Amino acid sequence: MTRLANKVALITGGGGGIGAACARIFCAEGAAVMLVDASAEALARTVAMLRDSVPQARIEQAVADVADAAAAEAAVQQTLRAFGRLDVLVNNAAMRNYSALADALPEEWQAVVGVNLIGNANYCRAALPALRQAGNGSIVNVSSCYAVTGRKGMGLYDATKAGMLAMTRTLAFEEAPHGVRANAVCPGSTLTDFHVDKAKARGQSVDTLKTERNDTSLIGRWASPEEIAWPILWLASTEASFITGTTLMVDGGLHVM
């Protein structure tokens, strides 16, 4: 369990779901981890979980909106002060919106783009000097299976997630001379606390919720957050040292349905 030994990772959206799962697995694999999330309460829960499940974990945290460029710079500087280096950036923070494209207001677009695209750009810009200096740096952008396949009702989210894939390819071109790889992961339906809390709010049991995604993958079920975090770990590690500019579908086969 040392695939990230002596490495340092910064994970946005680290307060729950895929981000928290990445944090636990990264710490267990030897990394020091900087967690960024807009919710102080969510960060506190994740840090408590990490200290309980990985007692040797080295953790820093920052409460920040990823759309805030100054906060991104501050988070990277905090990471460097605490750990002395930065090897991995996982851009996982995201904002959802359920407006139909015909109805979405400019301010809705601006909010979603601010988190899902500009937020990623903020952390790439802030982190790249340190990633270049570390050598073998890795950026993993968490996109979505719906960046490459259609549905209705989440056009703003899906459009920005598709933009992340273009951003990832360009990063791969631009950063290869500096020794930094950039890849994207496209998760499918993942059973996170976000979905569980929404189900409970509408009076639905978790057991019923688990039956809802039988038709959104060939495997016929939800993914656990850990099933997304393990591929992210692999792309972050030197085991994937010859992989850059790649979109890895972790969607149970939805993209071929």
mmCIF file of N, CA and C in Angstrom, residues 111-224:
data_model
loop_
_atom_site.group_PDB
_atom_site.id
_atom_site.type_symbol
_atom_site.label_atom_id
_atom_site.label_comp_id
_atom_site.label_asym_id
_atom_site.label_seq_id
_atom_site.Cartn_x
_atom_site.Cartn_y
_atom_site.Cartn_z
ATOM 1 N N ALA A 111 -22.601 30.474 -12.779
ATOM 2 C CA ALA A 111 -22.299 29.775 -11.534
ATOM 3 C C ALA A 111 -21.707 28.394 -11.798
ATOM 4 N N VAL A 112 -22.317 27.650 -12.725
ATOM 5 C CA VAL A 112 -21.837 26.290 -13.004
ATOM 6 C C VAL A 112 -20.471 26.326 -13.689
ATOM 7 N N VAL A 113 -20.314 27.198 -14.657
ATOM 8 C CA VAL A 113 -19.011 27.335 -15.317
ATOM 9 C C VAL A 113 -17.957 27.782 -14.312
ATOM 10 N N GLY A 114 -18.342 28.640 -13.384
ATOM 11 C CA GLY A 114 -17.392 29.130 -12.396
ATOM 12 C C GLY A 114 -16.785 28.042 -11.544
ATOM 13 N N VAL A 115 -17.585 27.035 -11.223
ATOM 14 C CA VAL A 115 -17.073 25.912 -10.419
ATOM 15 C C VAL A 115 -16.464 24.832 -11.308
ATOM 16 N N ASN A 116 -17.233 24.360 -12.289
ATOM 17 C CA ASN A 116 -16.840 23.157 -13.023
ATOM 18 C C ASN A 116 -15.731 23.367 -14.045
ATOM 19 N N LEU A 117 -15.589 24.576 -14.555
ATOM 20 C CA LEU A 117 -14.518 24.854 -15.516
ATOM 21 C C LEU A 117 -13.493 25.840 -14.959
ATOM 22 N N ILE A 118 -13.965 27.016 -14.552
ATOM 23 C CA ILE A 118 -13.015 28.002 -14.033
ATOM 24 C C ILE A 118 -12.388 27.505 -12.737
ATOM 25 N N GLY A 119 -13.160 26.805 -11.919
ATOM 26 C CA GLY A 119 -12.601 26.233 -10.700
ATOM 27 C C GLY A 119 -11.443 25.294 -10.988
ATOM 28 N N ASN A 120 -11.630 24.413 -11.975
ATOM 29 C CA ASN A 120 -10.538 23.521 -12.373
ATOM 30 C C ASN A 120 -9.342 24.315 -12.878
ATOM 31 N N ALA A 121 -9.620 25.326 -13.701
ATOM 32 C CA ALA A 121 -8.538 26.151 -14.234
ATOM 33 C C ALA A 121 -7.784 26.870 -13.118
ATOM 34 N N ASN A 122 -8.517 27.332 -12.103
ATOM 35 C CA ASN A 122 -7.868 28.005 -10.978
ATOM 36 C C ASN A 122 -6.851 27.101 -10.291
ATOM 37 N N TYR A 123 -7.243 25.859 -10.055
ATOM 38 C CA TYR A 123 -6.357 24.954 -9.321
ATOM 39 C C TYR A 123 -5.218 24.447 -10.202
ATOM 40 N N CYS A 124 -5.481 24.269 -11.492
ATOM 41 C CA CYS A 124 -4.375 23.922 -12.392
ATOM 42 C C CYS A 124 -3.345 25.053 -12.422
ATOM 43 N N ARG A 125 -3.806 26.259 -12.585
ATOM 44 C CA ARG A 125 -2.889 27.405 -12.656
ATOM 45 C C ARG A 125 -2.084 27.544 -11.374
ATOM 46 N N ALA A 126 -2.756 27.389 -10.231
ATOM 47 C CA ALA A 126 -2.064 27.531 -8.952
ATOM 48 C C ALA A 126 -1.087 26.391 -8.698
ATOM 49 N N ALA A 127 -1.453 25.179 -9.127
ATOM 50 C CA ALA A 127 -0.664 23.995 -8.785
ATOM 51 C C ALA A 127 0.461 23.701 -9.761
ATOM 52 N N LEU A 128 0.350 24.138 -10.997
ATOM 53 C CA LEU A 128 1.304 23.695 -12.014
ATOM 54 C C LEU A 128 2.763 24.039 -11.711
ATOM 55 N N PRO A 129 3.096 25.206 -11.177
ATOM 56 C CA PRO A 129 4.514 25.427 -10.858
ATOM 57 C C PRO A 129 5.077 24.366 -9.920
ATOM 58 N N ALA A 130 4.306 23.981 -8.907
ATOM 59 C CA ALA A 130 4.775 22.955 -7.972
ATOM 60 C C ALA A 130 4.778 21.574 -8.611
ATOM 61 N N LEU A 131 3.772 21.273 -9.434
ATOM 62 C CA LEU A 131 3.733 19.975 -10.113
ATOM 63 C C LEU A 131 4.914 19.825 -11.066
ATOM 64 N N ARG A 132 5.256 20.890 -11.775
ATOM 65 C CA ARG A 132 6.416 20.851 -12.672
ATOM 66 C C ARG A 132 7.704 20.627 -11.889
ATOM 67 N N GLN A 133 7.829 21.299 -10.776
ATOM 68 C CA GLN A 133 9.044 21.192 -9.976
ATOM 69 C C GLN A 133 9.194 19.801 -9.368
ATOM 70 N N ALA A 134 8.070 19.178 -9.015
ATOM 71 C CA ALA A 134 8.131 17.860 -8.383
ATOM 72 C C ALA A 134 8.652 16.792 -9.329
ATOM 73 N N GLY A 135 8.390 16.943 -10.631
ATOM 74 C CA GLY A 135 8.730 15.894 -11.592
ATOM 75 C C GLY A 135 7.697 14.779 -11.519
ATOM 76 N N ASN A 136 7.280 14.269 -12.671
ATOM 77 C CA ASN A 136 6.249 13.214 -12.733
ATOM 78 C C ASN A 136 4.948 13.655 -12.091
ATOM 79 N N GLY A 137 4.612 14.930 -12.211
ATOM 80 C CA GLY A 137 3.354 15.414 -11.663
ATOM 81 C C GLY A 137 2.164 14.851 -12.426
ATOM 82 N N SER A 138 1.026 14.793 -11.737
ATOM 83 C CA SER A 138 -0.175 14.223 -12.348
ATOM 84 C C SER A 138 -1.398 15.044 -11.986
ATOM 85 N N ILE A 139 -2.189 15.378 -13.001
ATOM 86 C CA ILE A 139 -3.495 16.011 -12.803
ATOM 87 C C ILE A 139 -4.562 15.010 -13.233
ATOM 88 N N VAL A 140 -5.552 14.791 -12.363
ATOM 89 C CA VAL A 140 -6.692 13.945 -12.716
ATOM 90 C C VAL A 140 -7.947 14.788 -12.562
ATOM 91 N N ASN A 141 -8.639 15.014 -13.671
ATOM 92 C CA ASN A 141 -9.879 15.779 -13.675
ATOM 93 C C ASN A 141 -11.063 14.823 -13.633
ATOM 94 N N VAL A 142 -11.946 15.039 -12.686
ATOM 95 C CA VAL A 142 -13.114 14.168 -12.546
ATOM 96 C C VAL A 142 -14.263 14.777 -13.350
ATOM 97 N N SER A 143 -14.538 14.175 -14.486
ATOM 98 C CA SER A 143 -15.592 14.642 -15.380
ATOM 99 C C SER A 143 -16.851 13.820 -15.105
ATOM 100 N N SER A 144 -17.506 13.331 -16.122
ATOM 101 C CA SER A 144 -18.738 12.560 -15.968
ATOM 102 C C SER A 144 -18.969 11.725 -17.206
ATOM 103 N N CYS A 145 -19.620 10.576 -17.018
ATOM 104 C CA CYS A 145 -20.001 9.768 -18.179
ATOM 105 C C CYS A 145 -20.911 10.554 -19.113
ATOM 106 N N TYR A 146 -21.648 11.517 -18.562
ATOM 107 C CA TYR A 146 -22.560 12.292 -19.392
ATOM 108 C C TYR A 146 -21.866 13.416 -20.138
ATOM 109 N N ALA A 147 -20.542 13.487 -20.026
ATOM 110 C CA ALA A 147 -19.771 14.357 -20.916
ATOM 111 C C ALA A 147 -19.700 13.777 -22.321
ATOM 112 N N VAL A 148 -19.960 12.478 -22.459
ATOM 113 C CA VAL A 148 -19.821 11.821 -23.763
ATOM 114 C C VAL A 148 -21.108 11.142 -24.229
ATOM 115 N N THR A 149 -22.162 11.212 -23.424
ATOM 116 C CA THR A 149 -23.441 10.645 -23.845
ATOM 117 C C THR A 149 -24.550 11.576 -23.382
ATOM 118 N N GLY A 150 -25.707 11.498 -24.010
ATOM 119 C CA GLY A 150 -26.750 12.481 -23.763
ATOM 120 C C GLY A 150 -27.769 12.068 -22.723
ATOM 121 N N ARG A 151 -28.456 13.069 -22.197
ATOM 122 C CA ARG A 151 -29.616 12.889 -21.328
ATOM 123 C C ARG A 151 -30.315 14.244 -21.256
ATOM 124 N N LYS A 152 -31.439 14.309 -20.593
ATOM 125 C CA LYS A 152 -32.125 15.587 -20.424
ATOM 126 C C LYS A 152 -32.075 16.023 -18.969
ATOM 127 N N GLY A 153 -32.135 17.323 -18.758
ATOM 128 C CA GLY A 153 -32.307 17.846 -17.422
ATOM 129 C C GLY A 153 -31.067 18.348 -16.720
ATOM 130 N N MET A 154 -29.873 18.055 -17.250
ATOM 131 C CA MET A 154 -28.641 18.526 -16.600
ATOM 132 C C MET A 154 -27.657 19.048 -17.635
ATOM 133 N N GLY A 155 -28.191 19.819 -18.593
ATOM 134 C CA GLY A 155 -27.372 20.291 -19.699
ATOM 135 C C GLY A 155 -26.220 21.177 -19.281
ATOM 136 N N LEU A 156 -26.415 22.017 -18.259
ATOM 137 C CA LEU A 156 -25.340 22.915 -17.832
ATOM 138 C C LEU A 156 -24.189 22.116 -17.243
ATOM 139 N N TYR A 157 -24.533 21.188 -16.387
ATOM 140 C CA TYR A 157 -23.530 20.317 -15.767
ATOM 141 C C TYR A 157 -22.797 19.506 -16.831
ATOM 142 N N ASP A 158 -23.552 18.882 -17.725
ATOM 143 C CA ASP A 158 -22.944 17.997 -18.714
ATOM 144 C C ASP A 158 -22.068 18.773 -19.694
ATOM 145 N N ALA A 159 -22.491 19.985 -20.070
ATOM 146 C CA ALA A 159 -21.676 20.791 -20.982
ATOM 147 C C ALA A 159 -20.343 21.161 -20.352
ATOM 148 N N THR A 160 -20.367 21.520 -19.078
ATOM 149 C CA THR A 160 -19.103 21.872 -18.426
ATOM 150 C C THR A 160 -18.231 20.642 -18.217
ATOM 151 N N LYS A 161 -18.848 19.506 -17.968
ATOM 152 C CA LYS A 161 -18.060 18.278 -17.820
ATOM 153 C C LYS A 161 -17.418 17.877 -19.156
ATOM 154 N N ALA A 162 -18.111 18.132 -20.265
ATOM 155 C CA ALA A 162 -17.511 17.899 -21.577
ATOM 156 C C ALA A 162 -16.364 18.868 -21.819
ATOM 157 N N GLY A 163 -16.525 20.109 -21.389
ATOM 158 C CA GLY A 163 -15.438 21.081 -21.501
ATOM 159 C C GLY A 163 -14.200 20.650 -20.738
ATOM 160 N N MET A 164 -14.402 19.966 -19.617
ATOM 161 C CA MET A 164 -13.255 19.459 -18.843
ATOM 162 C C MET A 164 -12.411 18.495 -19.665
ATOM 163 N N LEU A 165 -13.059 17.718 -20.523
ATOM 164 C CA LEU A 165 -12.302 16.756 -21.335
ATOM 165 C C LEU A 165 -11.416 17.481 -22.340
ATOM 166 N N ALA A 166 -11.943 18.545 -22.943
ATOM 167 C CA ALA A 166 -11.121 19.346 -23.856
ATOM 168 C C ALA A 166 -9.976 20.006 -23.096
ATOM 169 N N MET A 167 -10.274 20.524 -21.908
ATOM 170 C CA MET A 167 -9.231 21.139 -21.083
ATOM 171 C C MET A 167 -8.133 20.127 -20.751
ATOM 172 N N THR A 168 -8.533 18.907 -20.454
ATOM 173 C CA THR A 168 -7.567 17.859 -20.101
ATOM 174 C C THR A 168 -6.641 17.552 -21.270
ATOM 175 N N ARG A 169 -7.198 17.440 -22.471
ATOM 176 C CA ARG A 169 -6.368 17.147 -23.643
ATOM 177 C C ARG A 169 -5.362 18.274 -23.890
ATOM 178 N N THR A 170 -5.819 19.515 -23.759
ATOM 179 C CA THR A 170 -4.907 20.641 -23.972
ATOM 180 C C THR A 170 -3.825 20.673 -22.903
ATOM 181 N N LEU A 171 -4.201 20.420 -21.657
ATOM 182 C CA LEU A 171 -3.208 20.343 -20.582
ATOM 183 C C LEU A 171 -2.154 19.287 -20.885
ATOM 184 N N ALA A 172 -2.588 18.145 -21.405
ATOM 185 C CA ALA A 172 -1.638 17.083 -21.718
ATOM 186 C C ALA A 172 -0.613 17.552 -22.743
ATOM 187 N N PHE A 173 -1.071 18.259 -23.774
ATOM 188 C CA PHE A 173 -0.157 18.806 -24.777
ATOM 189 C C PHE A 173 0.799 19.823 -24.159
ATOM 190 N N GLU A 174 0.240 20.747 -23.394
ATOM 191 C CA GLU A 174 1.041 21.863 -22.900
ATOM 192 C C GLU A 174 2.011 21.462 -21.795
ATOM 193 N N GLU A 175 1.642 20.471 -21.006
ATOM 194 C CA GLU A 175 2.458 20.141 -19.837
ATOM 195 C C GLU A 175 3.399 18.960 -20.027
ATOM 196 N N ALA A 176 3.258 18.226 -21.122
ATOM 197 C CA ALA A 176 4.175 17.103 -21.358
ATOM 198 C C ALA A 176 5.641 17.537 -21.323
ATOM 199 N N PRO A 177 6.010 18.681 -21.927
ATOM 200 C CA PRO A 177 7.418 19.090 -21.850
ATOM 201 C C PRO A 177 7.896 19.387 -20.431
ATOM 202 N N HIS A 178 6.947 19.615 -19.525
ATOM 203 C CA HIS A 178 7.296 19.929 -18.138
ATOM 204 C C HIS A 178 7.200 18.706 -17.225
ATOM 205 N N GLY A 179 6.904 17.547 -17.795
ATOM 206 C CA GLY A 179 6.849 16.335 -16.993
ATOM 207 C C GLY A 179 5.567 16.147 -16.216
ATOM 208 N N VAL A 180 4.498 16.846 -16.604
ATOM 209 C CA VAL A 180 3.219 16.722 -15.910
ATOM 210 C C VAL A 180 2.209 16.032 -16.824
ATOM 211 N N ARG A 181 1.591 14.981 -16.338
ATOM 212 C CA ARG A 181 0.550 14.282 -17.086
ATOM 213 C C ARG A 181 -0.823 14.829 -16.697
ATOM 214 N N ALA A 182 -1.762 14.784 -17.630
ATOM 215 C CA ALA A 182 -3.142 15.209 -17.359
ATOM 216 C C ALA A 182 -4.098 14.191 -17.962
ATOM 217 N N ASN A 183 -4.994 13.678 -17.134
ATOM 218 C CA ASN A 183 -5.983 12.703 -17.570
ATOM 219 C C ASN A 183 -7.327 13.008 -16.935
ATOM 220 N N ALA A 184 -8.376 12.420 -17.497
ATOM 221 C CA ALA A 184 -9.726 12.609 -16.969
ATOM 222 C C ALA A 184 -10.377 11.267 -16.692
ATOM 223 N N VAL A 185 -11.177 11.242 -15.659
ATOM 224 C CA VAL A 185 -11.997 10.082 -15.317
ATOM 225 C C VAL A 185 -13.455 10.487 -15.475
ATOM 226 N N CYS A 186 -14.242 9.616 -16.099
ATOM 227 C CA CYS A 186 -15.670 9.887 -16.288
ATOM 228 C C CYS A 186 -16.491 8.869 -15.495
ATOM 229 N N PRO A 187 -16.875 9.219 -14.273
ATOM 230 C CA PRO A 187 -17.665 8.277 -13.479
ATOM 231 C C PRO A 187 -19.073 8.116 -14.012
ATOM 232 N N GLY A 188 -19.613 6.931 -13.790
ATOM 233 C CA GLY A 188 -21.033 6.706 -14.003
ATOM 234 C C GLY A 188 -21.800 6.966 -12.723
ATOM 235 N N SER A 189 -22.990 6.397 -12.607
ATOM 236 C CA SER A 189 -23.841 6.604 -11.436
ATOM 237 C C SER A 189 -23.128 6.103 -10.182
ATOM 238 N N THR A 190 -22.857 7.019 -9.268
ATOM 239 C CA THR A 190 -22.075 6.701 -8.081
ATOM 240 C C THR A 190 -22.890 7.021 -6.841
ATOM 241 N N LEU A 191 -23.036 6.054 -5.960
ATOM 242 C CA LEU A 191 -23.897 6.203 -4.785
ATOM 243 C C LEU A 191 -23.137 6.931 -3.682
ATOM 244 N N THR A 192 -23.274 8.236 -3.670
ATOM 245 C CA THR A 192 -22.617 9.081 -2.676
ATOM 246 C C THR A 192 -23.638 9.556 -1.651
ATOM 247 N N ASP A 193 -23.127 10.209 -0.603
ATOM 248 C CA ASP A 193 -24.018 10.765 0.422
ATOM 249 C C ASP A 193 -24.986 11.777 -0.177
ATOM 250 N N PHE A 194 -24.558 12.467 -1.246
ATOM 251 C CA PHE A 194 -25.439 13.432 -1.912
ATOM 252 C C PHE A 194 -26.736 12.761 -2.357
ATOM 253 N N HIS A 195 -26.620 11.616 -3.010
ATOM 254 C CA HIS A 195 -27.806 10.916 -3.497
ATOM 255 C C HIS A 195 -28.600 10.301 -2.344
ATOM 256 N N VAL A 196 -27.904 9.774 -1.348
ATOM 257 C CA VAL A 196 -28.582 9.189 -0.195
ATOM 258 C C VAL A 196 -29.379 10.252 0.548
ATOM 259 N N ASP A 197 -28.788 11.411 0.769
ATOM 260 C CA ASP A 197 -29.476 12.487 1.482
ATOM 261 C C ASP A 197 -30.694 12.977 0.697
ATOM 262 N N LYS A 198 -30.569 13.071 -0.635
ATOM 263 C CA LYS A 198 -31.711 13.482 -1.455
ATOM 264 C C LYS A 198 -32.844 12.458 -1.350
ATOM 265 N N ALA A 199 -32.481 11.171 -1.356
ATOM 266 C CA ALA A 199 -33.503 10.127 -1.264
ATOM 267 C C ALA A 199 -34.222 10.202 0.085
ATOM 268 N N LYS A 200 -33.464 10.370 1.143
ATOM 269 C CA LYS A 200 -34.069 10.445 2.477
ATOM 270 C C LYS A 200 -34.990 11.660 2.589
ATOM 271 N N ALA A 201 -34.587 12.774 1.951
ATOM 272 C CA ALA A 201 -35.393 13.990 2.016
ATOM 273 C C ALA A 201 -36.755 13.812 1.353
ATOM 274 N N ARG A 202 -36.819 12.934 0.361
ATOM 275 C CA ARG A 202 -38.112 12.682 -0.295
ATOM 276 C C ARG A 202 -38.791 11.420 0.238
ATOM 277 N N GLY A 203 -38.292 10.908 1.370
ATOM 278 C CA GLY A 203 -38.921 9.781 2.033
ATOM 279 C C GLY A 203 -38.638 8.433 1.413
ATOM 280 N N GLN A 204 -37.564 8.328 0.659
ATOM 281 C CA GLN A 204 -37.222 7.083 -0.024
ATOM 282 C C GLN A 204 -36.145 6.339 0.752
ATOM 283 N N SER A 205 -36.270 5.033 0.825
ATOM 284 C CA SER A 205 -35.271 4.238 1.531
ATOM 285 C C SER A 205 -34.034 4.050 0.663
ATOM 286 N N VAL A 206 -32.904 3.808 1.319
ATOM 287 C CA VAL A 206 -31.664 3.574 0.586
ATOM 288 C C VAL A 206 -31.765 2.292 -0.232
ATOM 289 N N ASP A 207 -32.453 1.282 0.311
ATOM 290 C CA ASP A 207 -32.610 0.026 -0.431
ATOM 291 C C ASP A 207 -33.359 0.254 -1.745
ATOM 292 N N THR A 208 -34.384 1.097 -1.701
ATOM 293 C CA THR A 208 -35.108 1.426 -2.933
ATOM 294 C C THR A 208 -34.234 2.220 -3.877
ATOM 295 N N LEU A 209 -33.483 3.168 -3.318
ATOM 296 C CA LEU A 209 -32.575 3.979 -4.140
ATOM 297 C C LEU A 209 -31.605 3.097 -4.910
ATOM 298 N N LYS A 210 -31.116 2.058 -4.273
ATOM 299 C CA LYS A 210 -30.114 1.194 -4.906
ATOM 300 C C LYS A 210 -30.641 0.453 -6.119
ATOM 301 N N THR A 211 -31.956 0.374 -6.264
ATOM 302 C CA THR A 211 -32.538 -0.337 -7.420
ATOM 303 C C THR A 211 -32.753 0.581 -8.610
ATOM 304 N N GLU A 212 -32.474 1.886 -8.466
ATOM 305 C CA GLU A 212 -32.879 2.848 -9.486
ATOM 306 C C GLU A 212 -31.963 2.903 -10.698
ATOM 307 N N ARG A 213 -30.741 2.448 -10.603
ATOM 308 C CA ARG A 213 -29.800 2.623 -11.710
ATOM 309 C C ARG A 213 -29.476 1.311 -12.424
ATOM 310 N N ASN A 214 -30.420 0.389 -12.404
ATOM 311 C CA ASN A 214 -30.197 -0.888 -13.075
ATOM 312 C C ASN A 214 -30.030 -0.745 -14.578
ATOM 313 N N ASP A 215 -30.554 0.352 -15.150
ATOM 314 C CA ASP A 215 -30.516 0.513 -16.598
ATOM 315 C C ASP A 215 -29.531 1.584 -17.042
ATOM 316 N N THR A 216 -28.651 2.040 -16.143
ATOM 317 C CA THR A 216 -27.682 3.070 -16.542
ATOM 318 C C THR A 216 -26.259 2.524 -16.613
ATOM 319 N N SER A 217 -26.117 1.223 -16.657
ATOM 320 C CA SER A 217 -24.813 0.611 -16.930
ATOM 321 C C SER A 217 -25.025 -0.833 -17.336
ATOM 322 N N LEU A 218 -24.043 -1.388 -18.005
ATOM 323 C CA LEU A 218 -24.119 -2.813 -18.334
ATOM 324 C C LEU A 218 -24.035 -3.670 -17.082
ATOM 325 N N ILE A 219 -23.351 -3.163 -16.060
ATOM 326 C CA ILE A 219 -23.200 -3.910 -14.810
ATOM 327 C C ILE A 219 -24.484 -3.855 -13.996
ATOM 328 N N GLY A 220 -25.309 -2.850 -14.225
ATOM 329 C CA GLY A 220 -26.656 -2.840 -13.671
ATOM 330 C C GLY A 220 -26.767 -2.421 -12.226
ATOM 331 N N ARG A 221 -25.895 -1.511 -11.784
ATOM 332 C CA ARG A 221 -25.980 -1.035 -10.404
ATOM 333 C C ARG A 221 -25.229 0.284 -10.281
ATOM 334 N N TRP A 222 -25.350 0.906 -9.108
ATOM 335 C CA TRP A 222 -24.537 2.057 -8.786
ATOM 336 C C TRP A 222 -23.083 1.625 -8.557
ATOM 337 N N ALA A 223 -22.159 2.542 -8.781
ATOM 338 C CA ALA A 223 -20.782 2.360 -8.317
ATOM 339 C C ALA A 223 -20.671 2.882 -6.891
ATOM 340 N N SER A 224 -19.741 2.331 -6.150
ATOM 341 C CA SER A 224 -19.385 2.931 -4.867
ATOM 342 C C SER A 224 -18.349 4.025 -5.133
#
